[in-house]
PDB file of C-alpha atoms in Angstrom:
ATOM      1  CA  UNK A   1       0.000   0.000   0.000  1.00  0.00           C
ATOM      2  CA  UNK A   2       1.386   3.369  -0.986  1.00  0.00           C
ATOM      3  CA  UNK A   3       0.451   5.920   1.674  1.00  0.00           C
ATOM      4  CA  UNK A   4       0.216   8.990  -0.609  1.00  0.00           C
ATOM      5  CA  UNK A   5      -2.196   7.083  -2.894  1.00  0.00           C
ATOM      6  CA  UNK A   6      -4.190   6.038   0.153  1.00  0.00           C
ATOM      7  CA  UNK A   7      -4.426   9.585   1.449  1.00  0.00           C
ATOM      8  CA  UNK A   8      -5.824  10.788  -1.877  1.00  0.00           C
ATOM      9  CA  UNK A   9      -8.816   8.511  -1.249  1.00  0.00           C
ATOM     10  CA  UNK A  10      -9.737  10.342   1.952  1.00  0.00           C
ATOM     11  CA  UNK A  11     -12.273  13.177   2.122  1.00  0.00           C
ATOM     12  CA  UNK A  12     -11.250  16.784   1.619  1.00  0.00           C
ATOM     13  CA  UNK A  13     -11.916  18.905   4.707  1.00  0.00           C
ATOM     14  CA  UNK A  14     -14.928  21.249   4.757  1.00  0.00           C
ATOM     15  CA  UNK A  15     -16.778  19.479   1.947  1.00  0.00           C
ATOM     16  CA  UNK A  16     -19.798  17.252   2.442  1.00  0.00           C
ATOM     17  CA  UNK A  17     -18.809  13.608   2.196  1.00  0.00           C
ATOM     18  CA  UNK A  18     -21.670  12.882  -0.178  1.00  0.00           C
ATOM     19  CA  UNK A  19     -20.369  15.420  -2.692  1.00  0.00           C
ATOM     20  CA  UNK A  20     -18.412  13.547  -5.399  1.00  0.00           C
ATOM     21  CA  UNK A  21     -15.700  16.221  -5.420  1.00  0.00           C
ATOM     22  CA  UNK A  22     -14.967  15.829  -1.719  1.00  0.00           C
ATOM     23  CA  UNK A  23     -13.579  12.334  -2.145  1.00  0.00           C
ATOM     24  CA  UNK A  24     -13.698  11.064  -5.738  1.00  0.00           C
ATOM     25  CA  UNK A  25     -12.159   7.642  -5.100  1.00  0.00           C
ATOM     26  CA  UNK A  26     -14.582   6.919  -2.275  1.00  0.00           C
ATOM     27  CA  UNK A  27     -17.484   8.266  -4.318  1.00  0.00           C
ATOM     28  CA  UNK A  28     -16.534   5.976  -7.211  1.00  0.00           C
ATOM     29  CA  UNK A  29     -16.172   3.011  -4.855  1.00  0.00           C
ATOM     30  CA  UNK A  30     -19.570   3.615  -3.238  1.00  0.00           C
ATOM     31  CA  UNK A  31     -21.244   4.159  -6.610  1.00  0.00           C
ATOM     32  CA  UNK A  32     -19.666   0.999  -8.051  1.00  0.00           C
ATOM     33  CA  UNK A  33     -20.734  -1.111  -5.063  1.00  0.00           C
ATOM     34  CA  UNK A  34     -24.187   0.479  -5.148  1.00  0.00           C
ATOM     35  CA  UNK A  35     -24.639  -0.608  -8.771  1.00  0.00           C
ATOM     36  CA  UNK A  36     -23.168  -4.049  -8.131  1.00  0.00           C
ATOM     37  CA  UNK A  37     -24.996  -4.902  -4.896  1.00  0.00           C
ATOM     38  CA  UNK A  38     -28.065  -2.642  -4.754  1.00  0.00           C
ATOM     39  CA  UNK A  39     -27.216  -2.153  -1.050  1.00  0.00           C
ATOM     40  CA  UNK A  40     -28.105   1.141   0.657  1.00  0.00           C
ATOM     41  CA  UNK A  41     -25.505   3.853  -0.010  1.00  0.00           C
ATOM     42  CA  UNK A  42     -25.106   4.658   3.707  1.00  0.00           C
ATOM     43  CA  UNK A  43     -24.348   1.008   4.470  1.00  0.00           C
ATOM     44  CA  UNK A  44     -21.716   0.949   1.715  1.00  0.00           C
ATOM     45  CA  UNK A  45     -20.178   4.238   2.865  1.00  0.00           C
ATOM     46  CA  UNK A  46     -19.900   3.117   6.504  1.00  0.00           C
ATOM     47  CA  UNK A  47     -18.384  -0.190   5.390  1.00  0.00           C
ATOM     48  CA  UNK A  48     -15.877   1.634   3.168  1.00  0.00           C
ATOM     49  CA  UNK A  49     -14.898   4.015   5.976  1.00  0.00           C
ATOM     50  CA  UNK A  50     -14.492   1.073   8.354  1.00  0.00           C
ATOM     51  CA  UNK A  51     -12.254  -0.649   5.808  1.00  0.00           C
ATOM     52  CA  UNK A  52     -10.178   2.537   5.423  1.00  0.00           C
ATOM     53  CA  UNK A  53      -9.789   2.637   9.199  1.00  0.00           C
ATOM     54  CA  UNK A  54      -8.653  -0.988   9.253  1.00  0.00           C
ATOM     55  CA  UNK A  55      -6.096  -0.338   6.516  1.00  0.00           C
ATOM     56  CA  UNK A  56      -4.714   2.849   8.065  1.00  0.00           C
ATOM     57  CA  UNK A  57      -4.580   1.898  11.764  1.00  0.00           C
ATOM     58  CA  UNK A  58      -0.931   0.893  11.661  1.00  0.00           C
ATOM     59  CA  UNK A  59       0.134   3.733   9.389  1.00  0.00           C
ATOM     60  CA  UNK A  60      -1.653   6.875  10.552  1.00  0.00           C
ATOM     61  CA  UNK A  61      -1.837   8.468  13.995  1.00  0.00           C
ATOM     62  CA  UNK A  62      -4.311  11.148  14.999  1.00  0.00           C
ATOM     63  CA  UNK A  63      -4.091  13.707  17.768  1.00  0.00           C
ATOM     64  CA  UNK A  64      -7.116  13.746  20.034  1.00  0.00           C
ATOM     65  CA  UNK A  65      -7.549  16.926  22.100  1.00  0.00           C
ATOM     66  CA  UNK A  66      -6.875  16.181  25.745  1.00  0.00           C
ATOM     67  CA  UNK A  67      -6.070  12.517  25.052  1.00  0.00           C
ATOM     68  CA  UNK A  68      -2.896  12.553  22.986  1.00  0.00           C
ATOM     69  CA  UNK A  69      -1.754  10.818  19.839  1.00  0.00           C
ATOM     70  CA  UNK A  70      -2.978   7.361  18.903  1.00  0.00           C
ATOM     71  CA  UNK A  71      -3.914   5.156  15.979  1.00  0.00           C
ATOM     72  CA  UNK A  72      -6.823   6.097  13.803  1.00  0.00           C
ATOM     73  CA  UNK A  73      -9.779   3.951  14.791  1.00  0.00           C
ATOM     74  CA  UNK A  74     -13.387   3.813  13.751  1.00  0.00           C
ATOM     75  CA  UNK A  75     -16.043   1.718  15.374  1.00  0.00           C
ATOM     76  CA  UNK A  76     -18.940   1.211  12.993  1.00  0.00           C
ATOM     77  CA  UNK A  77     -22.196  -0.562  13.700  1.00  0.00           C
ATOM     78  CA  UNK A  78     -24.536  -1.430  10.876  1.00  0.00           C
ATOM     79  CA  UNK A  79     -28.083  -2.355  11.768  1.00  0.00           C
ATOM     80  CA  UNK A  80     -30.073  -3.426   8.747  1.00  0.00           C
ATOM     81  CA  UNK A  81     -32.720  -5.952   7.879  1.00  0.00           C
ATOM     82  CA  UNK A  82     -31.875  -9.339   6.474  1.00  0.00           C
ATOM     83  CA  UNK A  83     -31.304  -9.142   2.735  1.00  0.00           C
ATOM     84  CA  UNK A  84     -29.925  -5.592   2.705  1.00  0.00           C
ATOM     85  CA  UNK A  85     -26.571  -6.934   1.478  1.00  0.00           C
ATOM     86  CA  UNK A  86     -24.492  -6.276   4.621  1.00  0.00           C
ATOM     87  CA  UNK A  87     -22.469  -9.464   4.161  1.00  0.00           C
ATOM     88  CA  UNK A  88     -22.121  -8.944   0.412  1.00  0.00           C
ATOM     89  CA  UNK A  89     -20.709  -5.438   0.839  1.00  0.00           C
ATOM     90  CA  UNK A  90     -18.417  -6.513   3.685  1.00  0.00           C
ATOM     91  CA  UNK A  91     -17.123  -9.460   1.674  1.00  0.00           C
ATOM     92  CA  UNK A  92     -16.374  -7.290  -1.366  1.00  0.00           C
ATOM     93  CA  UNK A  93     -14.555  -4.647   0.676  1.00  0.00           C
ATOM     94  CA  UNK A  94     -12.689  -7.127   2.859  1.00  0.00           C
ATOM     95  CA  UNK A  95     -11.588  -9.482   0.066  1.00  0.00           C
ATOM     96  CA  UNK A  96      -8.417  -7.514  -0.826  1.00  0.00           C
ATOM     97  CA  UNK A  97      -7.478  -7.313   2.869  1.00  0.00           C
ATOM     98  CA  UNK A  98      -8.001 -11.050   3.377  1.00  0.00           C
ATOM     99  CA  UNK A  99      -6.034 -11.861   0.211  1.00  0.00           C
ATOM    100  CA  UNK A 100      -3.174  -9.582   1.302  1.00  0.00           C
ATOM    101  CA  UNK A 101      -3.079 -11.159   4.759  1.00  0.00           C
ATOM    102  CA  UNK A 102      -3.095 -14.616   3.202  1.00  0.00           C
ATOM    103  CA  UNK A 103      -0.125 -13.739   0.964  1.00  0.00           C
ATOM    104  CA  UNK A 104       1.709 -12.260   3.953  1.00  0.00           C
ATOM    105  CA  UNK A 105       1.071 -15.421   5.991  1.00  0.00           C
ATOM    106  CA  UNK A 106       2.397 -17.599   3.156  1.00  0.00           C
ATOM    107  CA  UNK A 107       5.532 -15.461   2.810  1.00  0.00           C
ATOM    108  CA  UNK A 108       6.067 -15.580   6.570  1.00  0.00           C
ATOM    109  CA  UNK A 109       5.660 -19.373   6.638  1.00  0.00           C
ATOM    110  CA  UNK A 110       8.249 -19.689   3.843  1.00  0.00           C
ATOM    111  CA  UNK A 111      10.689 -17.446   5.725  1.00  0.00           C
ATOM    112  CA  UNK A 112      10.199 -19.421   8.945  1.00  0.00           C
ATOM    113  CA  UNK A 113      10.795 -22.711   7.108  1.00  0.00           C
ATOM    114  CA  UNK A 114      13.940 -21.283   5.514  1.00  0.00           C
ATOM    115  CA  UNK A 115      15.174 -19.979   8.868  1.00  0.00           C
ATOM    116  CA  UNK A 116      14.552 -23.328  10.548  1.00  0.00           C
ATOM    117  CA  UNK A 117      16.403 -25.185   7.769  1.00  0.00           C
ATOM    118  CA  UNK A 118      19.365 -22.784   7.981  1.00  0.00           C
ATOM    119  CA  UNK A 119      19.397 -23.089  11.775  1.00  0.00           C
ATOM    120  CA  UNK A 120      19.468 -26.886  11.554  1.00  0.00           C
ATOM    121  CA  UNK A 121      22.349 -26.765   9.062  1.00  0.00           C
ATOM    122  CA  UNK A 122      24.233 -24.356  11.327  1.00  0.00           C
ATOM    123  CA  UNK A 123      23.659 -26.522  14.406  1.00  0.00           C
ATOM    124  CA  UNK A 124      24.895 -29.597  12.518  1.00  0.00           C
ATOM    125  CA  UNK A 125      28.035 -27.676  11.505  1.00  0.00           C
ATOM    126  CA  UNK A 126      28.598 -26.644  15.135  1.00  0.00           C
ATOM    127  CA  UNK A 127      28.345 -30.306  16.219  1.00  0.00           C
ATOM    128  CA  UNK A 128      30.923 -31.323  13.612  1.00  0.00           C
ATOM    129  CA  UNK A 129      33.350 -28.616  14.745  1.00  0.00           C
ATOM    130  CA  UNK A 130      32.879 -29.565  18.411  1.00  0.00           C
ATOM    131  CA  UNK A 131      33.594 -33.225  17.628  1.00  0.00           C
ATOM    132  CA  UNK A 132      36.740 -32.244  15.766  1.00  0.00           C
ATOM    133  CA  UNK A 133      37.907 -30.077  18.670  1.00  0.00           C
ATOM    134  CA  UNK A 134      37.000 -32.420  21.467  1.00  0.00           C
TER     135      UNK A 134
END
Protein backbone atom coordinates (compact mmCIF):
# COMPACT_ATOMS: atom_id res chain seq x y z
CA UNK A 1 0.00 0.00 0.00
CA UNK A 2 1.39 3.37 -0.99
CA UNK A 3 0.45 5.92 1.67
CA UNK A 4 0.22 8.99 -0.61
CA UNK A 5 -2.20 7.08 -2.89
CA UNK A 6 -4.19 6.04 0.15
CA UNK A 7 -4.43 9.58 1.45
CA UNK A 8 -5.82 10.79 -1.88
CA UNK A 9 -8.82 8.51 -1.25
CA UNK A 10 -9.74 10.34 1.95
CA UNK A 11 -12.27 13.18 2.12
CA UNK A 12 -11.25 16.78 1.62
CA UNK A 13 -11.92 18.90 4.71
CA UNK A 14 -14.93 21.25 4.76
CA UNK A 15 -16.78 19.48 1.95
CA UNK A 16 -19.80 17.25 2.44
CA UNK A 17 -18.81 13.61 2.20
CA UNK A 18 -21.67 12.88 -0.18
CA UNK A 19 -20.37 15.42 -2.69
CA UNK A 20 -18.41 13.55 -5.40
CA UNK A 21 -15.70 16.22 -5.42
CA UNK A 22 -14.97 15.83 -1.72
CA UNK A 23 -13.58 12.33 -2.15
CA UNK A 24 -13.70 11.06 -5.74
CA UNK A 25 -12.16 7.64 -5.10
CA UNK A 26 -14.58 6.92 -2.28
CA UNK A 27 -17.48 8.27 -4.32
CA UNK A 28 -16.53 5.98 -7.21
CA UNK A 29 -16.17 3.01 -4.85
CA UNK A 30 -19.57 3.62 -3.24
CA UNK A 31 -21.24 4.16 -6.61
CA UNK A 32 -19.67 1.00 -8.05
CA UNK A 33 -20.73 -1.11 -5.06
CA UNK A 34 -24.19 0.48 -5.15
CA UNK A 35 -24.64 -0.61 -8.77
CA UNK A 36 -23.17 -4.05 -8.13
CA UNK A 37 -25.00 -4.90 -4.90
CA UNK A 38 -28.06 -2.64 -4.75
CA UNK A 39 -27.22 -2.15 -1.05
CA UNK A 40 -28.10 1.14 0.66
CA UNK A 41 -25.51 3.85 -0.01
CA UNK A 42 -25.11 4.66 3.71
CA UNK A 43 -24.35 1.01 4.47
CA UNK A 44 -21.72 0.95 1.72
CA UNK A 45 -20.18 4.24 2.87
CA UNK A 46 -19.90 3.12 6.50
CA UNK A 47 -18.38 -0.19 5.39
CA UNK A 48 -15.88 1.63 3.17
CA UNK A 49 -14.90 4.01 5.98
CA UNK A 50 -14.49 1.07 8.35
CA UNK A 51 -12.25 -0.65 5.81
CA UNK A 52 -10.18 2.54 5.42
CA UNK A 53 -9.79 2.64 9.20
CA UNK A 54 -8.65 -0.99 9.25
CA UNK A 55 -6.10 -0.34 6.52
CA UNK A 56 -4.71 2.85 8.07
CA UNK A 57 -4.58 1.90 11.76
CA UNK A 58 -0.93 0.89 11.66
CA UNK A 59 0.13 3.73 9.39
CA UNK A 60 -1.65 6.87 10.55
CA UNK A 61 -1.84 8.47 13.99
CA UNK A 62 -4.31 11.15 15.00
CA UNK A 63 -4.09 13.71 17.77
CA UNK A 64 -7.12 13.75 20.03
CA UNK A 65 -7.55 16.93 22.10
CA UNK A 66 -6.87 16.18 25.75
CA UNK A 67 -6.07 12.52 25.05
CA UNK A 68 -2.90 12.55 22.99
CA UNK A 69 -1.75 10.82 19.84
CA UNK A 70 -2.98 7.36 18.90
CA UNK A 71 -3.91 5.16 15.98
CA UNK A 72 -6.82 6.10 13.80
CA UNK A 73 -9.78 3.95 14.79
CA UNK A 74 -13.39 3.81 13.75
CA UNK A 75 -16.04 1.72 15.37
CA UNK A 76 -18.94 1.21 12.99
CA UNK A 77 -22.20 -0.56 13.70
CA UNK A 78 -24.54 -1.43 10.88
CA UNK A 79 -28.08 -2.36 11.77
CA UNK A 80 -30.07 -3.43 8.75
CA UNK A 81 -32.72 -5.95 7.88
CA UNK A 82 -31.87 -9.34 6.47
CA UNK A 83 -31.30 -9.14 2.74
CA UNK A 84 -29.92 -5.59 2.70
CA UNK A 85 -26.57 -6.93 1.48
CA UNK A 86 -24.49 -6.28 4.62
CA UNK A 87 -22.47 -9.46 4.16
CA UNK A 88 -22.12 -8.94 0.41
CA UNK A 89 -20.71 -5.44 0.84
CA UNK A 90 -18.42 -6.51 3.68
CA UNK A 91 -17.12 -9.46 1.67
CA UNK A 92 -16.37 -7.29 -1.37
CA UNK A 93 -14.56 -4.65 0.68
CA UNK A 94 -12.69 -7.13 2.86
CA UNK A 95 -11.59 -9.48 0.07
CA UNK A 96 -8.42 -7.51 -0.83
CA UNK A 97 -7.48 -7.31 2.87
CA UNK A 98 -8.00 -11.05 3.38
CA UNK A 99 -6.03 -11.86 0.21
CA UNK A 100 -3.17 -9.58 1.30
CA UNK A 101 -3.08 -11.16 4.76
CA UNK A 102 -3.10 -14.62 3.20
CA UNK A 103 -0.12 -13.74 0.96
CA UNK A 104 1.71 -12.26 3.95
CA UNK A 105 1.07 -15.42 5.99
CA UNK A 106 2.40 -17.60 3.16
CA UNK A 107 5.53 -15.46 2.81
CA UNK A 108 6.07 -15.58 6.57
CA UNK A 109 5.66 -19.37 6.64
CA UNK A 110 8.25 -19.69 3.84
CA UNK A 111 10.69 -17.45 5.72
CA UNK A 112 10.20 -19.42 8.94
CA UNK A 113 10.80 -22.71 7.11
CA UNK A 114 13.94 -21.28 5.51
CA UNK A 115 15.17 -19.98 8.87
CA UNK A 116 14.55 -23.33 10.55
CA UNK A 117 16.40 -25.18 7.77
CA UNK A 118 19.36 -22.78 7.98
CA UNK A 119 19.40 -23.09 11.78
CA UNK A 120 19.47 -26.89 11.55
CA UNK A 121 22.35 -26.77 9.06
CA UNK A 122 24.23 -24.36 11.33
CA UNK A 123 23.66 -26.52 14.41
CA UNK A 124 24.90 -29.60 12.52
CA UNK A 125 28.03 -27.68 11.50
CA UNK A 126 28.60 -26.64 15.14
CA UNK A 127 28.34 -30.31 16.22
CA UNK A 128 30.92 -31.32 13.61
CA UNK A 129 33.35 -28.62 14.75
CA UNK A 130 32.88 -29.56 18.41
CA UNK A 131 33.59 -33.22 17.63
CA UNK A 132 36.74 -32.24 15.77
CA UNK A 133 37.91 -30.08 18.67
CA UNK A 134 37.00 -32.42 21.47
